[in-house]
Short mmCIF file of C-alpha atoms in Angstrom, two decimals:
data_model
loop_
_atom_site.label_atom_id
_atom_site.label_comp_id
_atom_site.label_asym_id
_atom_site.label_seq_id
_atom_site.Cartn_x
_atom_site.Cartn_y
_atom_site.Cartn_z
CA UNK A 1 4.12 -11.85 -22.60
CA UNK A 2 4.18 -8.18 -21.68
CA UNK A 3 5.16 -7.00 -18.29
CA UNK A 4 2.16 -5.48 -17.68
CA UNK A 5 0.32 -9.31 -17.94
CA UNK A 6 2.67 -10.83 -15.83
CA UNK A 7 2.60 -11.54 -12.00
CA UNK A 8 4.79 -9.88 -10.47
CA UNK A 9 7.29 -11.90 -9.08
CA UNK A 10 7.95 -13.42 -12.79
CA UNK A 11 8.89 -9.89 -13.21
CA UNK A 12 10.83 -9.45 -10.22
CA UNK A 13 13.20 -12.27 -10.84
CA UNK A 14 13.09 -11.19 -14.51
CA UNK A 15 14.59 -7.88 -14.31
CA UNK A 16 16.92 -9.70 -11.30
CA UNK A 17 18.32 -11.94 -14.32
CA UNK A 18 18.50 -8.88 -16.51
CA UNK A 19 21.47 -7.62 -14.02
CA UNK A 20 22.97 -10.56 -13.96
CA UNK A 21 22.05 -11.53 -10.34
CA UNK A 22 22.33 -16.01 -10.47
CA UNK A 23 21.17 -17.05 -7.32
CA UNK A 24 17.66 -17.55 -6.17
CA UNK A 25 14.74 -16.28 -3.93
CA UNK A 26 12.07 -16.69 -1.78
CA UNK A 27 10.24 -13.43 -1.55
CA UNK A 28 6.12 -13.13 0.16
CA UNK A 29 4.92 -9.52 0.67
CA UNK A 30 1.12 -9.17 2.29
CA UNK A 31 -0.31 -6.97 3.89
CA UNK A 32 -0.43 -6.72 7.11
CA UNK A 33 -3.81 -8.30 7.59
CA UNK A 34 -2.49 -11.04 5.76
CA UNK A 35 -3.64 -10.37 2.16
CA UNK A 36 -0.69 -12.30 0.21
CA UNK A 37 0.47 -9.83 -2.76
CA UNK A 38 3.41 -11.76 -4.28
CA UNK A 39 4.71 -14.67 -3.10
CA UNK A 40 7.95 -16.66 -4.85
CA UNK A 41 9.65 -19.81 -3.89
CA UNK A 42 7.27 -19.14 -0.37
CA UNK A 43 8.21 -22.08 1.28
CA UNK A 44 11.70 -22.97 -0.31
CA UNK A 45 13.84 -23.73 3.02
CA UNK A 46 17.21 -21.07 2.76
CA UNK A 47 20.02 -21.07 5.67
CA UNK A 48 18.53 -19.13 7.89
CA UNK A 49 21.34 -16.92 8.49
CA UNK A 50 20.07 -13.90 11.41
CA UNK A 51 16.75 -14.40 10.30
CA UNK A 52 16.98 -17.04 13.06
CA UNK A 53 16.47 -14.22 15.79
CA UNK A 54 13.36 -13.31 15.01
CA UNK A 55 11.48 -16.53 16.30
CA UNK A 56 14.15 -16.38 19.38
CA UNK A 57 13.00 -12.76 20.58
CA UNK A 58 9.92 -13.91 20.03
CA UNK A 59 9.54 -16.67 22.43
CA UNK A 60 12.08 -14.85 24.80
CA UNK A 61 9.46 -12.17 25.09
CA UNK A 62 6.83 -14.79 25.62
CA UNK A 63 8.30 -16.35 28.27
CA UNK A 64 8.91 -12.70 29.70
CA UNK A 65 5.30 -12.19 29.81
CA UNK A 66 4.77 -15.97 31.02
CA UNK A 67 6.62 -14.60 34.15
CA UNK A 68 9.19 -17.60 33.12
CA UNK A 69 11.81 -14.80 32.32
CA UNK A 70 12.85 -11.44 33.18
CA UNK A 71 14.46 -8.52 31.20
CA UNK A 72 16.21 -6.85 34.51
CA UNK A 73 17.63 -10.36 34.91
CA UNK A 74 21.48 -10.13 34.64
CA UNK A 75 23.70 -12.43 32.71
CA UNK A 76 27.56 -12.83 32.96
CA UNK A 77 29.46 -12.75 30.01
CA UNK A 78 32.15 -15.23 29.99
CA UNK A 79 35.17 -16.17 28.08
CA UNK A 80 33.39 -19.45 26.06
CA UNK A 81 30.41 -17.23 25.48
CA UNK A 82 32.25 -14.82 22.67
CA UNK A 83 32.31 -15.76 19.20
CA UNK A 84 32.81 -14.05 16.24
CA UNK A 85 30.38 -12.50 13.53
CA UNK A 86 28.21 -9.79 14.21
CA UNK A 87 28.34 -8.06 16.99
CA UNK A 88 30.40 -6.19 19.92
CA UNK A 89 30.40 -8.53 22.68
CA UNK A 90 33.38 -10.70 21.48
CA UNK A 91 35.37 -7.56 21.56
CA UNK A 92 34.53 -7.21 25.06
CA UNK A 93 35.97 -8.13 28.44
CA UNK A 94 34.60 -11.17 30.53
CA UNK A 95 32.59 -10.54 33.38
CA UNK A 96 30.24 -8.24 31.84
CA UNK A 97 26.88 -8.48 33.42
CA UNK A 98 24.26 -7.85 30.64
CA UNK A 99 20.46 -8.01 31.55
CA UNK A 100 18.36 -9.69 29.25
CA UNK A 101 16.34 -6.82 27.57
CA UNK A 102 20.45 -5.97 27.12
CA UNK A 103 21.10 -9.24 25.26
CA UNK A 104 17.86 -9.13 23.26
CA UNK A 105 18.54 -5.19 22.00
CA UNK A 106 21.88 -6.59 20.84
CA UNK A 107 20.58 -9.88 18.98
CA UNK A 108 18.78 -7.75 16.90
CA UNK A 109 20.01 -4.29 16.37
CA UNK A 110 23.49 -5.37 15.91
CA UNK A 111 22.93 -8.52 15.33
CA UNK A 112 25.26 -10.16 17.93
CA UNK A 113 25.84 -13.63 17.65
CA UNK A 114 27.37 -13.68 21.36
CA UNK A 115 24.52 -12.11 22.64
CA UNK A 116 21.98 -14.82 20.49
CA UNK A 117 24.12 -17.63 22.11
CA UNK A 118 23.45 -16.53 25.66
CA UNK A 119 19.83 -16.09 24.91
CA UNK A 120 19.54 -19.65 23.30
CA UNK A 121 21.05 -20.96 26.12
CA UNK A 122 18.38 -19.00 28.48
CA UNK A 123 15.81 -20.76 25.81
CA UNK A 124 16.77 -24.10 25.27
CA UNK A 125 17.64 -25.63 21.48
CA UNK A 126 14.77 -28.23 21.66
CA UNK A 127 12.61 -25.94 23.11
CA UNK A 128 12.52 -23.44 20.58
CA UNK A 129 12.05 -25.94 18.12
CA UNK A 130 9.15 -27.47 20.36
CA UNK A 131 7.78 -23.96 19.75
CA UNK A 132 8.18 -23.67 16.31
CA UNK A 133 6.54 -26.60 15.56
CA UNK A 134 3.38 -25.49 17.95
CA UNK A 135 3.32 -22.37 16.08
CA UNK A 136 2.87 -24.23 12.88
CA UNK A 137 6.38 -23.61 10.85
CA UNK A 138 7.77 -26.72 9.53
CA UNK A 139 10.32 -25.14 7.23
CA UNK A 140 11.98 -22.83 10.13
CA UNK A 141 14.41 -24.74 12.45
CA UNK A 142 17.28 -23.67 15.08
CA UNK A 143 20.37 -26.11 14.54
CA UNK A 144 22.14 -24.80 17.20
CA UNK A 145 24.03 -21.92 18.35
CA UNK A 146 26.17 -19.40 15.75
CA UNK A 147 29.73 -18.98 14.86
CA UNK A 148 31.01 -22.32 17.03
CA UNK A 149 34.40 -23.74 16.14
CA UNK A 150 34.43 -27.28 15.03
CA UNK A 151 34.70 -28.53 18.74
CA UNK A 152 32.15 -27.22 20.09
CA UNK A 153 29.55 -28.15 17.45
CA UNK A 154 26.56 -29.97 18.37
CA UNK A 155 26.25 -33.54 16.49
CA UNK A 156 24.07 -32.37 13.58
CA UNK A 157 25.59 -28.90 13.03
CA UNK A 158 29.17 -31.86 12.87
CA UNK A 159 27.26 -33.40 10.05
CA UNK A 160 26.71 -30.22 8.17
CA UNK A 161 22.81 -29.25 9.41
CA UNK A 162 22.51 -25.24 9.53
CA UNK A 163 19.53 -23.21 11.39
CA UNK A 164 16.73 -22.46 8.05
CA UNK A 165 13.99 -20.96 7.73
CA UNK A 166 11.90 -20.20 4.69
CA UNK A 167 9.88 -16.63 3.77
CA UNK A 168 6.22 -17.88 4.37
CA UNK A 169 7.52 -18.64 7.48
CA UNK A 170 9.47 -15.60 7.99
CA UNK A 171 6.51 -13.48 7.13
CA UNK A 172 3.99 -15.51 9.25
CA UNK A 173 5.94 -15.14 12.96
CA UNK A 174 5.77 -10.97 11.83
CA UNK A 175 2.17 -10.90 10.83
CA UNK A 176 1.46 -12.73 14.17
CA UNK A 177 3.64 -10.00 16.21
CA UNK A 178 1.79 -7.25 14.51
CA UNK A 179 -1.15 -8.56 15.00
CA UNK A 180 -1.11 -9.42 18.26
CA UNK A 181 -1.07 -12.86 18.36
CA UNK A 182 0.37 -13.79 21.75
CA UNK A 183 1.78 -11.04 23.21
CA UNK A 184 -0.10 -8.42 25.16
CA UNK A 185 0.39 -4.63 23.94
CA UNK A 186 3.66 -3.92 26.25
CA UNK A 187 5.59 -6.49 25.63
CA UNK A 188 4.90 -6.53 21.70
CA UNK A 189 5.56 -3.56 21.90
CA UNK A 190 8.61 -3.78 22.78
CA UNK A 191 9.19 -6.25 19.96
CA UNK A 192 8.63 -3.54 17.73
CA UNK A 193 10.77 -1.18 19.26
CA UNK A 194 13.56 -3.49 19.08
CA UNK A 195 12.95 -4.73 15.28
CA UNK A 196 12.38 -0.65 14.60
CA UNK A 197 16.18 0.24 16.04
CA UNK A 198 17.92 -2.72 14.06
CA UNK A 199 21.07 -0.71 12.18
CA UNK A 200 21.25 -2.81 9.48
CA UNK A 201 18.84 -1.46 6.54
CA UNK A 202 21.18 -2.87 3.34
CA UNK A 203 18.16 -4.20 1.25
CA UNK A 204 14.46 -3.63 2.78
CA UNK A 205 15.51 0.26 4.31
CA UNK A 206 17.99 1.17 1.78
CA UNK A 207 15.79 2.94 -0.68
CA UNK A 208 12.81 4.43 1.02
CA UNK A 209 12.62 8.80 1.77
CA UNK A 210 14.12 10.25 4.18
CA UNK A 211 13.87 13.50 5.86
CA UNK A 212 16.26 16.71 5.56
CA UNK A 213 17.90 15.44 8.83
CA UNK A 214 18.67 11.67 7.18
CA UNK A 215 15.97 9.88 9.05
CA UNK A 216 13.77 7.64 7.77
CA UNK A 217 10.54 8.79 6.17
CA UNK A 218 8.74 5.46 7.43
CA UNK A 219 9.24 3.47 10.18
CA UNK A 220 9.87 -0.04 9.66
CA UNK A 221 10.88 -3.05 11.58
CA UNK A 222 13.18 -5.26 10.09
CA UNK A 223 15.89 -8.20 11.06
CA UNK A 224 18.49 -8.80 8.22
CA UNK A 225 20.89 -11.86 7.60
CA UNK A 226 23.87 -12.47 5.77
CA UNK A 227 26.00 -15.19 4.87
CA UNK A 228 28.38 -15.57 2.19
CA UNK A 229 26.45 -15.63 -1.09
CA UNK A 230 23.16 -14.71 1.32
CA UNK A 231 21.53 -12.13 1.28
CA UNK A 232 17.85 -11.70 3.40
CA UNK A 233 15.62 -8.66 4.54
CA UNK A 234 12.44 -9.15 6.74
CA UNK A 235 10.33 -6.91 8.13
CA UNK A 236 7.18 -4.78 8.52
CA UNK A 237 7.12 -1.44 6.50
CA UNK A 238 4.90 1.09 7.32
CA UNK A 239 4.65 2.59 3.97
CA UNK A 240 1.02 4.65 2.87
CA UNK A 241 -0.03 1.00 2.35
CA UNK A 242 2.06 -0.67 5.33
CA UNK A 243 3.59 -4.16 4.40
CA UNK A 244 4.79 -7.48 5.52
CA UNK A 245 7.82 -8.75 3.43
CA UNK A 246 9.86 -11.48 3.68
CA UNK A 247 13.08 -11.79 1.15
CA UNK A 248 15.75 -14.56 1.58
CA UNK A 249 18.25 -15.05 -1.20
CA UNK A 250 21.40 -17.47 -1.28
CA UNK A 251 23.57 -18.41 -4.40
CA UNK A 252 24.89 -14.62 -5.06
CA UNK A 253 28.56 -14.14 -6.55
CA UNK A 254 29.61 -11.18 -4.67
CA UNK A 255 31.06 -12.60 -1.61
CA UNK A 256 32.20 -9.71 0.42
CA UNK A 257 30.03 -9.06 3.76
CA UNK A 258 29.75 -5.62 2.92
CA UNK A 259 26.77 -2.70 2.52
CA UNK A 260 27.79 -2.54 -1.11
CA UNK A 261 27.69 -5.62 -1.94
CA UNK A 262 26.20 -5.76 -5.93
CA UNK A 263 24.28 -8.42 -5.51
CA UNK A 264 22.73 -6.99 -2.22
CA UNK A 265 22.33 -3.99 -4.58
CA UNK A 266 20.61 -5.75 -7.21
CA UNK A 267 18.29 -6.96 -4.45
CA UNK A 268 17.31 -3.58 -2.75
CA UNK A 269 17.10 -2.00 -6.46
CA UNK A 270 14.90 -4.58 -7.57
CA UNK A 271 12.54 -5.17 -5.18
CA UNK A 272 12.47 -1.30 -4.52
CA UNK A 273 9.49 -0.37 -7.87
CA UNK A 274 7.79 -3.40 -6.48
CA UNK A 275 7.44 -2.20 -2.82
CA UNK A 276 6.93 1.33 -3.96
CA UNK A 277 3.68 0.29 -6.08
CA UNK A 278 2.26 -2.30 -3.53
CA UNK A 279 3.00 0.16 -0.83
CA UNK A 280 1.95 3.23 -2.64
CA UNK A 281 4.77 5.09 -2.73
CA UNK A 282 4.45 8.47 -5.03
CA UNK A 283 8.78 8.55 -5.87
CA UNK A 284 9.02 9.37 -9.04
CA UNK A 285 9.35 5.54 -9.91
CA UNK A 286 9.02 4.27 -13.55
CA UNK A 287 8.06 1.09 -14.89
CA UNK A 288 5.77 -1.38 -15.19
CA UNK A 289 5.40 -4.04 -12.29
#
């Protein structure tokens, strides 16, 4: 079989093999009226990793505009709150009083795990499942809260369950921001402004034009994760043809957390011709897809 007869995602994970990359994927790009282009492994369940902050801002925000929450609302960090990871707030003092838009900007852009922590305990661990389930995702599922030593583990994170998620699912809670699902134009919104600032661009951002002054060419908004051996982008691209994707990887060999990390390389360089010709991109890219 030729590459230009196959589907695409044979020839994703094809040319992924070809470099050696070992580990697998779950990769769904649509568009963002929910035309499914490619979809791979959709609904294989991967350790969630950060990815688990999407659905959390999400519902935050909901019960923001439910009147059940509020962004000016200020929270105290204390000394049992800070945990390692991502993030600044564990390198700060106790006692800092953070508002919740303040812990929410954090989660994301920086992915803070202190800052997640204090916003799952705002949302409740059963009730963001509860939600989950109501929004339909069976795959997608917060354990409990990140980067806990052994003692203060909840009884099923003791017995080795981790927060998962899979990329159908992934994809579906960012078609139903964009499109406007549940929350009213301000407050999704500011979704998107948060998801637009994340810092954090290793695979889905990584490749795409930018202007003479380094910034990007096309806006996108995207939450990453990483664990070791995991590697996921998600996000909305606003490419000529604007896209949803959803990529979720575990199994790599390269183990460092770090922006060049080759099998985080392999990822963004793969996926990159297959973005560019769903999203139609004119960058000089070769090859068949």
């Amino acid at each position: 079989m030729t590459p230009e007869s196959m589907p695409p995602e044979q020839v994703f994970m094809e040319r992924l093999r070809a470099q050696g990359y070992g580990g697998e994927v779950g990769l769904v790009i649509s568009t963002l009226e929910g035309e499914e282009l490619v979809s791979l492994n959709a609904e294989r369940v991967f350790l969630s990793a950060s990815t688990i902050k999407v659905p959390l801002l999400l519902l935050a925000l909901e019960r923001v505009q439910a009147g059940q929450l509020r962004l000016t609302e200020r929270h105290t960090l204390k000394p049992a709150d800070r945990v390692g990871g991502a993030g600044i707030l564990h390198e700060l003092g106790a006692g800092l009083e953070l508002s919740l838009g303040d812990l929410l900007t954090l989660m994301i852009i920086v992915s803070d795990n202190t800052a997640t922590n204090m916003v799952i305990d705002l949302l409740g661990v059963d009730a963001v499942n509860a939600w989950l389930f109501e929004r339909g995702c069976r795959q997608t599922r917060l354990v409990g809260k990140l980067q806990l030593p052994p003692d203060q583990q909840n009884a099923a994170q003791r017995l080795g369950e981790r927060n998962r998620t899979s990329a159908a699912e992934q994809a579906g809670l960012l078609l139903g921001l964009w499109q406007g699902q549940r929350l009213e134009p301000p407050v999704r919104q500011l979704a998107l402004s948060i998801l637009g600032r994340q810092q954090y661009r290793d695979i889905l951002g990584r490749s795409l034009l930018r202007h003479a002054d380094d910034s990007p060419r096309y806006q996108t908004y995207t939450k990453s994760g990483e664990l070791l051996g995991v590697h996921h982008d998600v996000g909305l691209l606003m490419l000529p043809r604007p896209l949803c994707v959803a990529l979720l990887s575990e199994g790599g060999s390269d183990r460092r957390e770090h922006p060049e990390n080759q099998d985080t390389l392999v990822l963004s360089n793969t996926l990159f011709p297959l973005l560019a010709a769903l999203g139609g991109l004119d960058q000089g890219i070769s090859g068949d897809i």
